CSV table of C-alpha atoms in Angstrom, one decimal:
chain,number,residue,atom,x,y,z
A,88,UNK,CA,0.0,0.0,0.0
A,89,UNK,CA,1.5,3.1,-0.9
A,90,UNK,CA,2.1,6.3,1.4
A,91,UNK,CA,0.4,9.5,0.3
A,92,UNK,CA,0.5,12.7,2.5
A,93,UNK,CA,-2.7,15.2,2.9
A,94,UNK,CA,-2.3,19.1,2.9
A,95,UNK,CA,-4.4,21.0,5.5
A,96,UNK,CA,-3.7,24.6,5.6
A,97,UNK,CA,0.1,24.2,5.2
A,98,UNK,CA,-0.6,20.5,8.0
A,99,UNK,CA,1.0,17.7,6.7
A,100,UNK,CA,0.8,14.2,8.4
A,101,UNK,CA,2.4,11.3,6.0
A,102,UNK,CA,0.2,8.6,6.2
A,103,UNK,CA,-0.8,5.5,4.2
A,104,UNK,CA,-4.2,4.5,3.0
A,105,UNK,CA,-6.4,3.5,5.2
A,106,UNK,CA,-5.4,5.8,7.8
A,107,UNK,CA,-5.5,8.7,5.6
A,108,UNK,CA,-9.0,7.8,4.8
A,109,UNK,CA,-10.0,8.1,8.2
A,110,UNK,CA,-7.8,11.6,8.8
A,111,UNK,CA,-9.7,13.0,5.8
A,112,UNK,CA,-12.9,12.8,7.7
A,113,UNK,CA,-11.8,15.1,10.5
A,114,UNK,CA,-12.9,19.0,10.3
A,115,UNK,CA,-10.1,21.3,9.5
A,116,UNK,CA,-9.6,22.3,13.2
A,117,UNK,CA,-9.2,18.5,14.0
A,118,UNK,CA,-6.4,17.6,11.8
A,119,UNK,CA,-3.4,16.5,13.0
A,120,UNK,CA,0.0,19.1,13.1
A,121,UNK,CA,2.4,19.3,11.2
A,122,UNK,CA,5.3,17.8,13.7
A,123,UNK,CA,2.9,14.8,14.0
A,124,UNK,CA,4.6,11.6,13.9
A,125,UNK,CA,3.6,9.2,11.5
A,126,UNK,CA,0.1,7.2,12.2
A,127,UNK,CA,0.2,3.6,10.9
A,128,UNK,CA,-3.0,1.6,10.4
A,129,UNK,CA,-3.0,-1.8,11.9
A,130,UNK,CA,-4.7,-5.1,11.3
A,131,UNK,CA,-4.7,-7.8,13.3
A,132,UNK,CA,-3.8,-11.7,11.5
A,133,UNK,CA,-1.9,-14.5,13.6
A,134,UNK,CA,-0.5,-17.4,11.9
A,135,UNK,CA,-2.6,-20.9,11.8
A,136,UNK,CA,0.1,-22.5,13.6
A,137,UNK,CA,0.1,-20.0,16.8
A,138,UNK,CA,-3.7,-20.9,16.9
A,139,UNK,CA,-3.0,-24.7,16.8
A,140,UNK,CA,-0.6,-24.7,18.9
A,141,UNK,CA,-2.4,-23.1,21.3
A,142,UNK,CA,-5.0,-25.6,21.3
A,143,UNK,CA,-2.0,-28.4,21.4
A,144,UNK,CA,-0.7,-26.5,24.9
A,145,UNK,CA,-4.8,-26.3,26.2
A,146,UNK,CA,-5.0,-29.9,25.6
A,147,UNK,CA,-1.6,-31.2,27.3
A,148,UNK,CA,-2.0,-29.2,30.2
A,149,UNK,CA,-0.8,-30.8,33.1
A,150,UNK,CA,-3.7,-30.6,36.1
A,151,UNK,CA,-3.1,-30.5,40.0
A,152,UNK,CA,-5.2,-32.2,42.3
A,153,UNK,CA,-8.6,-31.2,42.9
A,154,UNK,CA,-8.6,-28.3,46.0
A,155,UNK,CA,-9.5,-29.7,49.5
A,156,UNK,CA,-12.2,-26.7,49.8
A,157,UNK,CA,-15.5,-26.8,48.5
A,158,UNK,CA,-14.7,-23.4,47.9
A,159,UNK,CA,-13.1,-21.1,46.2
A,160,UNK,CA,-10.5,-19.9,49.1
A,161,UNK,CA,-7.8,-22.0,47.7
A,162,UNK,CA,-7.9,-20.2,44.6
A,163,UNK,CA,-9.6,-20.9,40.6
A,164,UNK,CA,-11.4,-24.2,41.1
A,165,UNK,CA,-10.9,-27.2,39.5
A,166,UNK,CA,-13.9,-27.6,37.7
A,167,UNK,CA,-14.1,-23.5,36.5
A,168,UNK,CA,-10.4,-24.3,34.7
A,169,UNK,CA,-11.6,-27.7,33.2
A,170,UNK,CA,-14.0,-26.4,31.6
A,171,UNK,CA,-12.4,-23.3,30.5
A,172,UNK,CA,-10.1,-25.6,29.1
A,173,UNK,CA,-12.5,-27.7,27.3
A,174,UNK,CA,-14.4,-24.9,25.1
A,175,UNK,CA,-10.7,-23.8,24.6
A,176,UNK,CA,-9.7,-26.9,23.0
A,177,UNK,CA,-12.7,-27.4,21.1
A,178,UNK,CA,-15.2,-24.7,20.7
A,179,UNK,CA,-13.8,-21.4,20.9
A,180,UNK,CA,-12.8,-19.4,17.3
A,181,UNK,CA,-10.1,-16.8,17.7
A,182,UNK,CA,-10.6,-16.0,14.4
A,183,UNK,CA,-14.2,-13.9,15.3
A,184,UNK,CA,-12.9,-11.8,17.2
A,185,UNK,CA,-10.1,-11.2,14.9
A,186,UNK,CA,-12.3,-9.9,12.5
A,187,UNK,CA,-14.1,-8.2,15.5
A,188,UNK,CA,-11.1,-6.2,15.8
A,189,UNK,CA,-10.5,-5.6,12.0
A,190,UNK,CA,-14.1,-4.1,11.2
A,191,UNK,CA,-12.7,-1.3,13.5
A,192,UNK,CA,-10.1,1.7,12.7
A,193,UNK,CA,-6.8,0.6,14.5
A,194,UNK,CA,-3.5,2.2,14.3
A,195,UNK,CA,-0.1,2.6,15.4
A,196,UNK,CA,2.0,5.6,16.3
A,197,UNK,CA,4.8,6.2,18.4
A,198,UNK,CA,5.2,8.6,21.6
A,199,UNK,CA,8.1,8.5,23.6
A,200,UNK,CA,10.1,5.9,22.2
A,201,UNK,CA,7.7,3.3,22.3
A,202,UNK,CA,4.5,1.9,19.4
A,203,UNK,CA,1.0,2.7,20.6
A,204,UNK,CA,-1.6,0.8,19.6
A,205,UNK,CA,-5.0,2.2,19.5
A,206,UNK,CA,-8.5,2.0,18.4
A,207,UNK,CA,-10.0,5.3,16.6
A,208,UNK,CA,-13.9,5.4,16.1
A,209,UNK,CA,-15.5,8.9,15.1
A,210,UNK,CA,-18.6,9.7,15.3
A,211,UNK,CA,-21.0,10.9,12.7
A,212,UNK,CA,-22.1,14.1,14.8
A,213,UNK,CA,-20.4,16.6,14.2
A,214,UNK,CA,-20.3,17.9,17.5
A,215,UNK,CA,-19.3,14.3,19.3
A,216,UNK,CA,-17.3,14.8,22.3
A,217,UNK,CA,-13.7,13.2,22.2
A,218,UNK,CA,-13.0,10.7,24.7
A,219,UNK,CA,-9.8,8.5,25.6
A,220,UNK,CA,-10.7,5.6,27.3
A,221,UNK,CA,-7.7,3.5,29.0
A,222,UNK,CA,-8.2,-0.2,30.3
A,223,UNK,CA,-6.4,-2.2,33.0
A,224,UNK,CA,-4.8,-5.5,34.2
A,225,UNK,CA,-6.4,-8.3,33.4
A,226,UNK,CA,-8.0,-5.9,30.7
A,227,UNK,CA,-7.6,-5.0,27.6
A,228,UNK,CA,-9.1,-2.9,24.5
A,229,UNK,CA,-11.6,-6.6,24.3
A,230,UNK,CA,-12.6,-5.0,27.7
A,231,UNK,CA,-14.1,-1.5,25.4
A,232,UNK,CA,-15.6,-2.8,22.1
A,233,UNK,CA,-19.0,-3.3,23.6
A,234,UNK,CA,-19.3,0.8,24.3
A,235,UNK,CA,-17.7,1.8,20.8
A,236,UNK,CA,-21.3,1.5,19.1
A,237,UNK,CA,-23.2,3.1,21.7
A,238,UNK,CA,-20.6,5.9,22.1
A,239,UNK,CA,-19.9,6.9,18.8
A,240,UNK,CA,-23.9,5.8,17.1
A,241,UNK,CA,-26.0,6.8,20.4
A,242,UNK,CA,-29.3,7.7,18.2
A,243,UNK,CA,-28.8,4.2,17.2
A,244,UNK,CA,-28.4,2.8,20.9
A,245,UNK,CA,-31.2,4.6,22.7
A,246,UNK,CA,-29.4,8.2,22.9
A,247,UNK,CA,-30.0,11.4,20.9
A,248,UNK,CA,-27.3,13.3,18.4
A,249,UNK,CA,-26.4,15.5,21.9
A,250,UNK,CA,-24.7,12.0,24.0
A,251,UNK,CA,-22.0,11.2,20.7
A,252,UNK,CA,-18.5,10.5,21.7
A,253,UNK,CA,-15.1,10.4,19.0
A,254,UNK,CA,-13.4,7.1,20.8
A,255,UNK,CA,-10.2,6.6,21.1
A,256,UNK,CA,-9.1,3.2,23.1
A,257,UNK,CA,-5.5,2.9,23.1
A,258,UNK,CA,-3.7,-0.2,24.3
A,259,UNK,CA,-1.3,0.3,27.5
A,260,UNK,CA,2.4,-0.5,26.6
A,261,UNK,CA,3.1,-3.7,26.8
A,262,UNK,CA,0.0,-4.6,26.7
A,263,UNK,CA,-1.8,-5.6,23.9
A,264,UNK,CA,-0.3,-4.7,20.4
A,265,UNK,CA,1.6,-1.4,21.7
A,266,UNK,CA,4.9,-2.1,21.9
A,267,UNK,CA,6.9,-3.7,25.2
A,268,UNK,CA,9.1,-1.3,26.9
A,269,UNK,CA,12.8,-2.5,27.1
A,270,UNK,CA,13.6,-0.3,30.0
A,271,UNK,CA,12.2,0.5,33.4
A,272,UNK,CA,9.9,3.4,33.9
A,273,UNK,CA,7.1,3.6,32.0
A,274,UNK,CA,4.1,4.2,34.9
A,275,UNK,CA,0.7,5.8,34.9
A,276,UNK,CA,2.8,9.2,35.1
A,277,UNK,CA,4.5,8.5,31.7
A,278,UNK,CA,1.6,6.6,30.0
A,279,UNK,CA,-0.9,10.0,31.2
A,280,UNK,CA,1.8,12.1,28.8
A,281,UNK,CA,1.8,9.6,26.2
A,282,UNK,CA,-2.3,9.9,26.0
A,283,UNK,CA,-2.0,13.9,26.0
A,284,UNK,CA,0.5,13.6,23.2
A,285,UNK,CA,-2.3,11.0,21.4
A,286,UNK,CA,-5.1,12.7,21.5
A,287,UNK,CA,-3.2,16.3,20.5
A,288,UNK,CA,-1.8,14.5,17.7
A,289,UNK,CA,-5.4,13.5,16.5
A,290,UNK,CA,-6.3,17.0,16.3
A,291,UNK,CA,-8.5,17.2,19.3
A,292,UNK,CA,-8.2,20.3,21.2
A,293,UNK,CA,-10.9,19.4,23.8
A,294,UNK,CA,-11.7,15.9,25.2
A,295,UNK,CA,-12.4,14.1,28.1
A,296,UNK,CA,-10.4,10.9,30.0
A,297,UNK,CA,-12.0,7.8,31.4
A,298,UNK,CA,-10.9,4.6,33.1
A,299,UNK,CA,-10.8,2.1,35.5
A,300,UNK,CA,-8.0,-0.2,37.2
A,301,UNK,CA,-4.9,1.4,35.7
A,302,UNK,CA,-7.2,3.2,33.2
A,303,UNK,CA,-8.2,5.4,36.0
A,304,UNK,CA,-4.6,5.5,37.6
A,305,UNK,CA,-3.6,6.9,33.8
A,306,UNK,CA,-6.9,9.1,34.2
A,307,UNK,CA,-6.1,10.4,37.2
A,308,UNK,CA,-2.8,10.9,36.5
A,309,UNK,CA,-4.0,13.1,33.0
A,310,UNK,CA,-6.3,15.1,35.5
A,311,UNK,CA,-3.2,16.0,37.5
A,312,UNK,CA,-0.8,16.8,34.4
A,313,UNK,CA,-4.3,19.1,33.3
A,314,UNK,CA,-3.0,19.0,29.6
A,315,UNK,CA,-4.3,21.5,27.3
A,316,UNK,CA,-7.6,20.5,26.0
A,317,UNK,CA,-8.7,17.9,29.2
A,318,UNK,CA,-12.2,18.9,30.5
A,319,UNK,CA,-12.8,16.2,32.9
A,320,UNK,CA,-12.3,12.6,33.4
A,321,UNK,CA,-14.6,9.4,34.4
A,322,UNK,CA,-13.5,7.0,36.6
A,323,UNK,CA,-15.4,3.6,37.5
A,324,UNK,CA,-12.4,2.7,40.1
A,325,UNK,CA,-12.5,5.8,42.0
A,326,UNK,CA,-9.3,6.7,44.2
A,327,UNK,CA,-11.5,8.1,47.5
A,328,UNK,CA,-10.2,6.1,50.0
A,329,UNK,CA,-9.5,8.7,53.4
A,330,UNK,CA,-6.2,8.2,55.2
A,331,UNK,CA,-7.5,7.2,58.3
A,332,UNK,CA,-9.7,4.5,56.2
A,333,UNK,CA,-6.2,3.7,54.5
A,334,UNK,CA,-4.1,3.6,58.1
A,335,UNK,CA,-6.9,1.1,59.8
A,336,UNK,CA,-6.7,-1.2,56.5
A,337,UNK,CA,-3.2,-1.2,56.7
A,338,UNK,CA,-3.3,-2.1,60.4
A,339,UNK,CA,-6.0,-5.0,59.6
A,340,UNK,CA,-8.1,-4.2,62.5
A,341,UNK,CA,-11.8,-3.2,62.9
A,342,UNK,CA,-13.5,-0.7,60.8
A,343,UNK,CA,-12.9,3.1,62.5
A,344,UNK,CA,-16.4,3.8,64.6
A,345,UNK,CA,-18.6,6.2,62.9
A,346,UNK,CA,-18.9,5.3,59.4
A,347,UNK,CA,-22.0,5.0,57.1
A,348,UNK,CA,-23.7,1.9,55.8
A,349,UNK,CA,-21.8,2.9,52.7
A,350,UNK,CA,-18.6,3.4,54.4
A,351,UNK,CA,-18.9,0.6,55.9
A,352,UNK,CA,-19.4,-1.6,53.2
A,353,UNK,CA,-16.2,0.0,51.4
A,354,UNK,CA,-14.7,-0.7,54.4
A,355,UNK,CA,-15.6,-4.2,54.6
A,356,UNK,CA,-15.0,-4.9,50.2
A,357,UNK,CA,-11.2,-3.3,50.7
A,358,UNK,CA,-10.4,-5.2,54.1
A,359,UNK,CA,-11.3,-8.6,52.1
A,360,UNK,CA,-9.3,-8.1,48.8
A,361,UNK,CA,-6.2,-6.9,51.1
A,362,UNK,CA,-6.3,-9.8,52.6
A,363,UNK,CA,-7.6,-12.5,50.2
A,364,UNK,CA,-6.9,-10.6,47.0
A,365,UNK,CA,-4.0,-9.2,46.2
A,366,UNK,CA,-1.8,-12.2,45.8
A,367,UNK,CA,-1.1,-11.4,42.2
A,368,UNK,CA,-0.5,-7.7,42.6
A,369,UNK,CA,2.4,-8.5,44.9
A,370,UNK,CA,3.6,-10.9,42.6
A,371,UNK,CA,4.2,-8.8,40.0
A,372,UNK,CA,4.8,-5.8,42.2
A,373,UNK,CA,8.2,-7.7,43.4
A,374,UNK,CA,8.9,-10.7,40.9
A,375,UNK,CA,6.9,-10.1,37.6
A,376,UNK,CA,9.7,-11.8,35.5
A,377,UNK,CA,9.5,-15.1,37.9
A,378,UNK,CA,6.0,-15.6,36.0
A,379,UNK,CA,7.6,-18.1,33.5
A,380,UNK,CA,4.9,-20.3,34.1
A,381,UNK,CA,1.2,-17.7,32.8
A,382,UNK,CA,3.9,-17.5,29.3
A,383,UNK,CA,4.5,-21.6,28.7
A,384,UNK,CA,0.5,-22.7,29.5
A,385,UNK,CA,-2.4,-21.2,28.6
A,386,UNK,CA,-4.5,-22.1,31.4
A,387,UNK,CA,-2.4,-21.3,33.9
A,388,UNK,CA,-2.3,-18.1,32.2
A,389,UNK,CA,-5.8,-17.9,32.4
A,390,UNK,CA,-6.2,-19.2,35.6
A,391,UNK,CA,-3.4,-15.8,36.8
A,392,UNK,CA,-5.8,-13.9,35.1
A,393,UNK,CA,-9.1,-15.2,36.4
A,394,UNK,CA,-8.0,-14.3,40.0
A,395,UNK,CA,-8.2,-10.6,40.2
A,396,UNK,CA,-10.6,-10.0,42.5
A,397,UNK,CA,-13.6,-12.7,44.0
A,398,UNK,CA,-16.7,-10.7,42.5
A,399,UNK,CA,-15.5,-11.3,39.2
A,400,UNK,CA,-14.0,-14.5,39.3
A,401,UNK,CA,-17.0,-15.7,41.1
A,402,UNK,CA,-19.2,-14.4,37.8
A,403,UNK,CA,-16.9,-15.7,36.0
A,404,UNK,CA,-16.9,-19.1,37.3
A,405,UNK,CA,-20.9,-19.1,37.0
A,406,UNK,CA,-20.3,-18.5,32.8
A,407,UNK,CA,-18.6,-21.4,32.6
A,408,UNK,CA,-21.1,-23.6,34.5
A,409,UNK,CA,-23.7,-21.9,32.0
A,410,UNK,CA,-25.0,-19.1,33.6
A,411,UNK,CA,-24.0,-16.0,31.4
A,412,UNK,CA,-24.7,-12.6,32.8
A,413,UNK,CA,-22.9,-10.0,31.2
A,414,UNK,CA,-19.7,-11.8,29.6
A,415,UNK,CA,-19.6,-15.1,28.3
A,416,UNK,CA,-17.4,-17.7,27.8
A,417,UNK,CA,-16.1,-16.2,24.3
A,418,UNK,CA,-15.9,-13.0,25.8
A,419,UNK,CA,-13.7,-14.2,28.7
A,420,UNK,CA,-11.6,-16.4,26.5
A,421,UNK,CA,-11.2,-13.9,23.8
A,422,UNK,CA,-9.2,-11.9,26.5
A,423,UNK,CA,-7.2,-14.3,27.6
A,424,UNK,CA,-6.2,-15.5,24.2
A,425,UNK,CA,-5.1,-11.9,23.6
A,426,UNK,CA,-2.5,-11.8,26.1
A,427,UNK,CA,-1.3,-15.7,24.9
A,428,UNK,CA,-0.8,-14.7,21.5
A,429,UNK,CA,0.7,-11.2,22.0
A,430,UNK,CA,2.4,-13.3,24.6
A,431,UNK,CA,2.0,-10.1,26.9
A,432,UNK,CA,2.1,-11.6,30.4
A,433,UNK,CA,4.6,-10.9,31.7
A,434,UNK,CA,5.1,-7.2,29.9
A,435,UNK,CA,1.9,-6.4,31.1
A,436,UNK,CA,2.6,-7.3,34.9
A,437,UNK,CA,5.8,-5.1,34.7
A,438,UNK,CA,3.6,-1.9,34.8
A,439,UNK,CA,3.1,-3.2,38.5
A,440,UNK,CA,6.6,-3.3,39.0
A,441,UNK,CA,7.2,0.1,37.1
A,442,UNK,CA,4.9,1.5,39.6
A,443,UNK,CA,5.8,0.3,42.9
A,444,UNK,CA,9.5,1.7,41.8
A,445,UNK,CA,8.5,4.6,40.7
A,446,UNK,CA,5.7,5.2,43.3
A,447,UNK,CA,3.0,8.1,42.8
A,448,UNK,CA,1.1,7.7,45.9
A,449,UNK,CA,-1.3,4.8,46.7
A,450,UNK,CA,-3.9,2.9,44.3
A,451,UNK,CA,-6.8,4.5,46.4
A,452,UNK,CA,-5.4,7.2,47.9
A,453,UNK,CA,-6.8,10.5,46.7
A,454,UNK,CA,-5.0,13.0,44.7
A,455,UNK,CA,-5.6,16.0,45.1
A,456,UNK,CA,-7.4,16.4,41.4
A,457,UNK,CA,-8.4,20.2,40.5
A,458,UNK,CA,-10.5,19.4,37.2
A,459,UNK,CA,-14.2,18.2,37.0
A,460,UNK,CA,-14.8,14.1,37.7
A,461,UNK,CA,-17.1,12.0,37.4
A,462,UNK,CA,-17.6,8.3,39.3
A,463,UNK,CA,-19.6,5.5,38.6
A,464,UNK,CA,-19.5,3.2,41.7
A,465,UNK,CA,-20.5,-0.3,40.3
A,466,UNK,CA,-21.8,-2.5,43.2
A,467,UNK,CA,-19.2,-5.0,42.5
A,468,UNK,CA,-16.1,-3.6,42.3
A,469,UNK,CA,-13.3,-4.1,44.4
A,470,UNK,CA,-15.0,-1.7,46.7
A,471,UNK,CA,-17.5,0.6,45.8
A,472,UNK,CA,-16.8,4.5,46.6
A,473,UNK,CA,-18.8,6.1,49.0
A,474,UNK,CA,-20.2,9.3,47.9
A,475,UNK,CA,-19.2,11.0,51.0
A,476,UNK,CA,-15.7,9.9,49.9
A,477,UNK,CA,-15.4,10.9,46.3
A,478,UNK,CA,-16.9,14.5,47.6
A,479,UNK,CA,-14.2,15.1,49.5
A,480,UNK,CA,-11.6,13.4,47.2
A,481,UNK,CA,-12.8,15.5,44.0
A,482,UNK,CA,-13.8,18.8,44.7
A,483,UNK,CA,-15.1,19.2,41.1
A,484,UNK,CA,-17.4,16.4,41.7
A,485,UNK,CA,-19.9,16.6,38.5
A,486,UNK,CA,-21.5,13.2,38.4
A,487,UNK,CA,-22.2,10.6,41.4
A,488,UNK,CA,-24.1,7.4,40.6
A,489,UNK,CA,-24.5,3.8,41.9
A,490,UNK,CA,-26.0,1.5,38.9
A,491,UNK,CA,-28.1,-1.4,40.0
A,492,UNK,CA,-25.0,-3.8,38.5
A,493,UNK,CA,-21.6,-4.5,37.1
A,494,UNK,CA,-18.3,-4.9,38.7
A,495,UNK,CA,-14.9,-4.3,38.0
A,496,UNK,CA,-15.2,-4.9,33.9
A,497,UNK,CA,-18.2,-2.7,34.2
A,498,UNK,CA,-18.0,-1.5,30.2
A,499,UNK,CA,-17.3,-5.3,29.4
A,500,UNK,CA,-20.3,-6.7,31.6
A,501,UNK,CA,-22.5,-3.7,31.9
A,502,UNK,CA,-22.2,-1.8,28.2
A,503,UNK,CA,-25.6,-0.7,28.4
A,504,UNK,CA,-25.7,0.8,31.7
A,505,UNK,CA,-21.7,1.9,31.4
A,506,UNK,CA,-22.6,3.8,28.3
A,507,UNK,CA,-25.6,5.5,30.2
A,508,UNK,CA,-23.2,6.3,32.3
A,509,UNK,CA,-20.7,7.9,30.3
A,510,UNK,CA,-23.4,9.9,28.7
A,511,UNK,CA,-24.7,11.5,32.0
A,512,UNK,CA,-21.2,12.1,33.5
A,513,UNK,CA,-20.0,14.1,30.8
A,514,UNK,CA,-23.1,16.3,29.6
A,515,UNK,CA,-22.2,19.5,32.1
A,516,UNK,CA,-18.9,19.5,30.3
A,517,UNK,CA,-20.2,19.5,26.3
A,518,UNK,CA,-21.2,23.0,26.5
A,519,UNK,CA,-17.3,23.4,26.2
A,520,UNK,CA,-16.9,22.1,23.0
């Protein structure tokens, strides 16, 4: 395919085809600069032989004994793995997704040093609001797709012309089919720049942020930077948690006297994943290259990945023993097989590492964020934020809502009620655009 470059007012971006097609579309004032680096399209097309011999590895895998619980306290059950590893072997076509991901605009560029995968869907409105929308670990863009249509089409999904969104969902580096850092140092300070420099090199002047899990540590992180053009960001994992909440967790005693039945459930969520759920987090906090084992099998790959927190792996473990709600087992499998053929395990758990080295204050902790944020405060989260908290955590608290359900893949699970969501949070800021 050969490069051609498009004039704009004395603008020039070299780019090839298909990505110029989609530049082309953008009004004058959202064209790219002129000391824009190149933007590559991407397409996504793995070998037969990576596919079969990923169903070779799911079908030699070597089991442990059955736990000696009737529950799930010694970790991903038996059974849940089995049959994750059955529809693996047998049922499950990567290829779908594959061209899933190929119906949509993807490209490269790079920032810093490094290739930045992202997905890039505009909107038909002419006066859609941009929006940068960052996943997290065990996430990835698979986590987003099911919000692109609803974002970018709303009159189509129940919305009027007034809700559109521009979407751009970029992969974290690493992670994905961005490229793997070879050097230390790239943390949710560094990857917040990166996005600034994205979206300014897409031409957008104004936009919003959203995330959750390290997509709202990068959000967060954006809000603090306040680039030129950020309005206001979204966050589905807020970071409210009070320092006296933070000093009694850390202690592992009793909930502080005085707090709210919601406080008190917060309380209660974070106590349990401290202690019963962040066995992976420290992992790759310390030792993420000891994970040898999550790159040579798939399932124990997916098992790793399975165990982030026990709301999800527990809905999770109900898909496979047919009782969908929200994700199913293509969906969950379609991540996972993401990470084995980008074979991104273990570059993925280094942005732990990266960030306990480089520290930048505590996954909870609040900030001290200036600009407008919104929170949605899914029931099932890892702990769901307490208004009274996010008040006092973000001043410029625009949007405050508890939907009936989701948890911590809330776009994933819940793209219907994310998208509503999104759509509410942000409409006190469009007036701005």
């Amino acid at each position: 395919m050969s490069a051609i470059t498009l004039s704009t007012t004395r603008r020039e971006l070299l780019l090839t085809g298909a990505a110029a097609a989609a530049i082309s579309l953008l009004p004058g004032a959202l064209r790219p600069a002129a000391s824009a680096a190149p933007i590559r399209p991407f397409s996504v097309s793995f070998p037969q032989e990576q596919l079969d011999d990923l169903r070779r590895r799911v079908a030699a895998t070597r089991w442990p004994d059955k736990e000696t619980v009737a529950d799930s306290t010694q970790g991903v059950q038996t059974e849940t793995a089995q049959k994750l590893a059955k529809h693996w072997a047998t049922d499950y076509d990567w290829r779908k997704m594959e061209a899933r991901l190929n119906a949509l605009p993807q490209f490269i560029t790079e920032i810093d040093g490094l290739d930045i995968h992202f997905i890039h869907v505009r909107s038909k409105h002419e006066h859609a609001l941009p929006i940068i929308v960052t996943h997290g670990w065990p996430g990835s863009i698979i986590e987003q797709m099911k919000i692109i249509g609803p974002l970018t089409d709303p009159t189509a999904h129940g919305g009027s012309e007034a809700d559109a969104f521009h979407v751009v969902i970029p992969s974290l580096p690493g992670y994905g089919f961005s490229g793997k850092p070879t050097a230390p140092g790239w943390t949710p300070v560094r990857i917040a720049k990166a996005w600034a420099t994205l979206m300014q090199r897409l031409g957008y002047t104004k936009y919003v942020a959203q995330g959750g899990d390290w997509g709202n540590a990068v959000s967060e992180q954006m809000a603090l930077q306040e680039p030129p053009g950020l309005l206001g960001i979204h966050t589905n994992m807020a970071a409210t948690v009070p320092a006296d909440i933070s000093k009694a967790l850390a202690a592992g005693g009793p909930a502080p006297a005085g707090l709210s039945p919601d406080e008190k459930r917060a309380y209660d969520q974070l106590d349990d994943f401290y202690k019963n759920g962040l066995g992976y987090a420290i992992e790759m906090n310390n030792r993420p290259q000891t994970l040898y084992g999550i790159v040579d099998s798939p399932v124990g790959l997916a098992a790793w990945m399975l165990d982030h927190d026990i709301r999800s792996y527990q809905m999770i473990a109900r898909v496979f023993d047919g009782q969908p709600e929200g994700l199913s087992m293509d969906d969950v499998l379609d991540n996972v097989t993401l990470y084995w053929l980008t074979n991104t395990a273990i570059s993925s758990a280094r942005l732990y590492w990266d960030n306990a080295h480089f520290p930048s204050g505590g996954f909870f902790d609040p900030r001290g964020i200036k600009i407008p944020v919104a929170v949605s405060a899914f029931p099932d989260e890892i702990y769901q934020a307490p208004q009274s908290w996010a008040e006092k955590a973000y001043p410029k608290l625009i949007h405050y809502n508890r939907p009936a359900k989701g948890g911590h893949f809330a776009a994933w699970e819940q793209p219907t009620l994310f998208t509503e969501e999104l759509r509410a949070a942000f409409r006190p800021l469009r007036q701005q655009i």
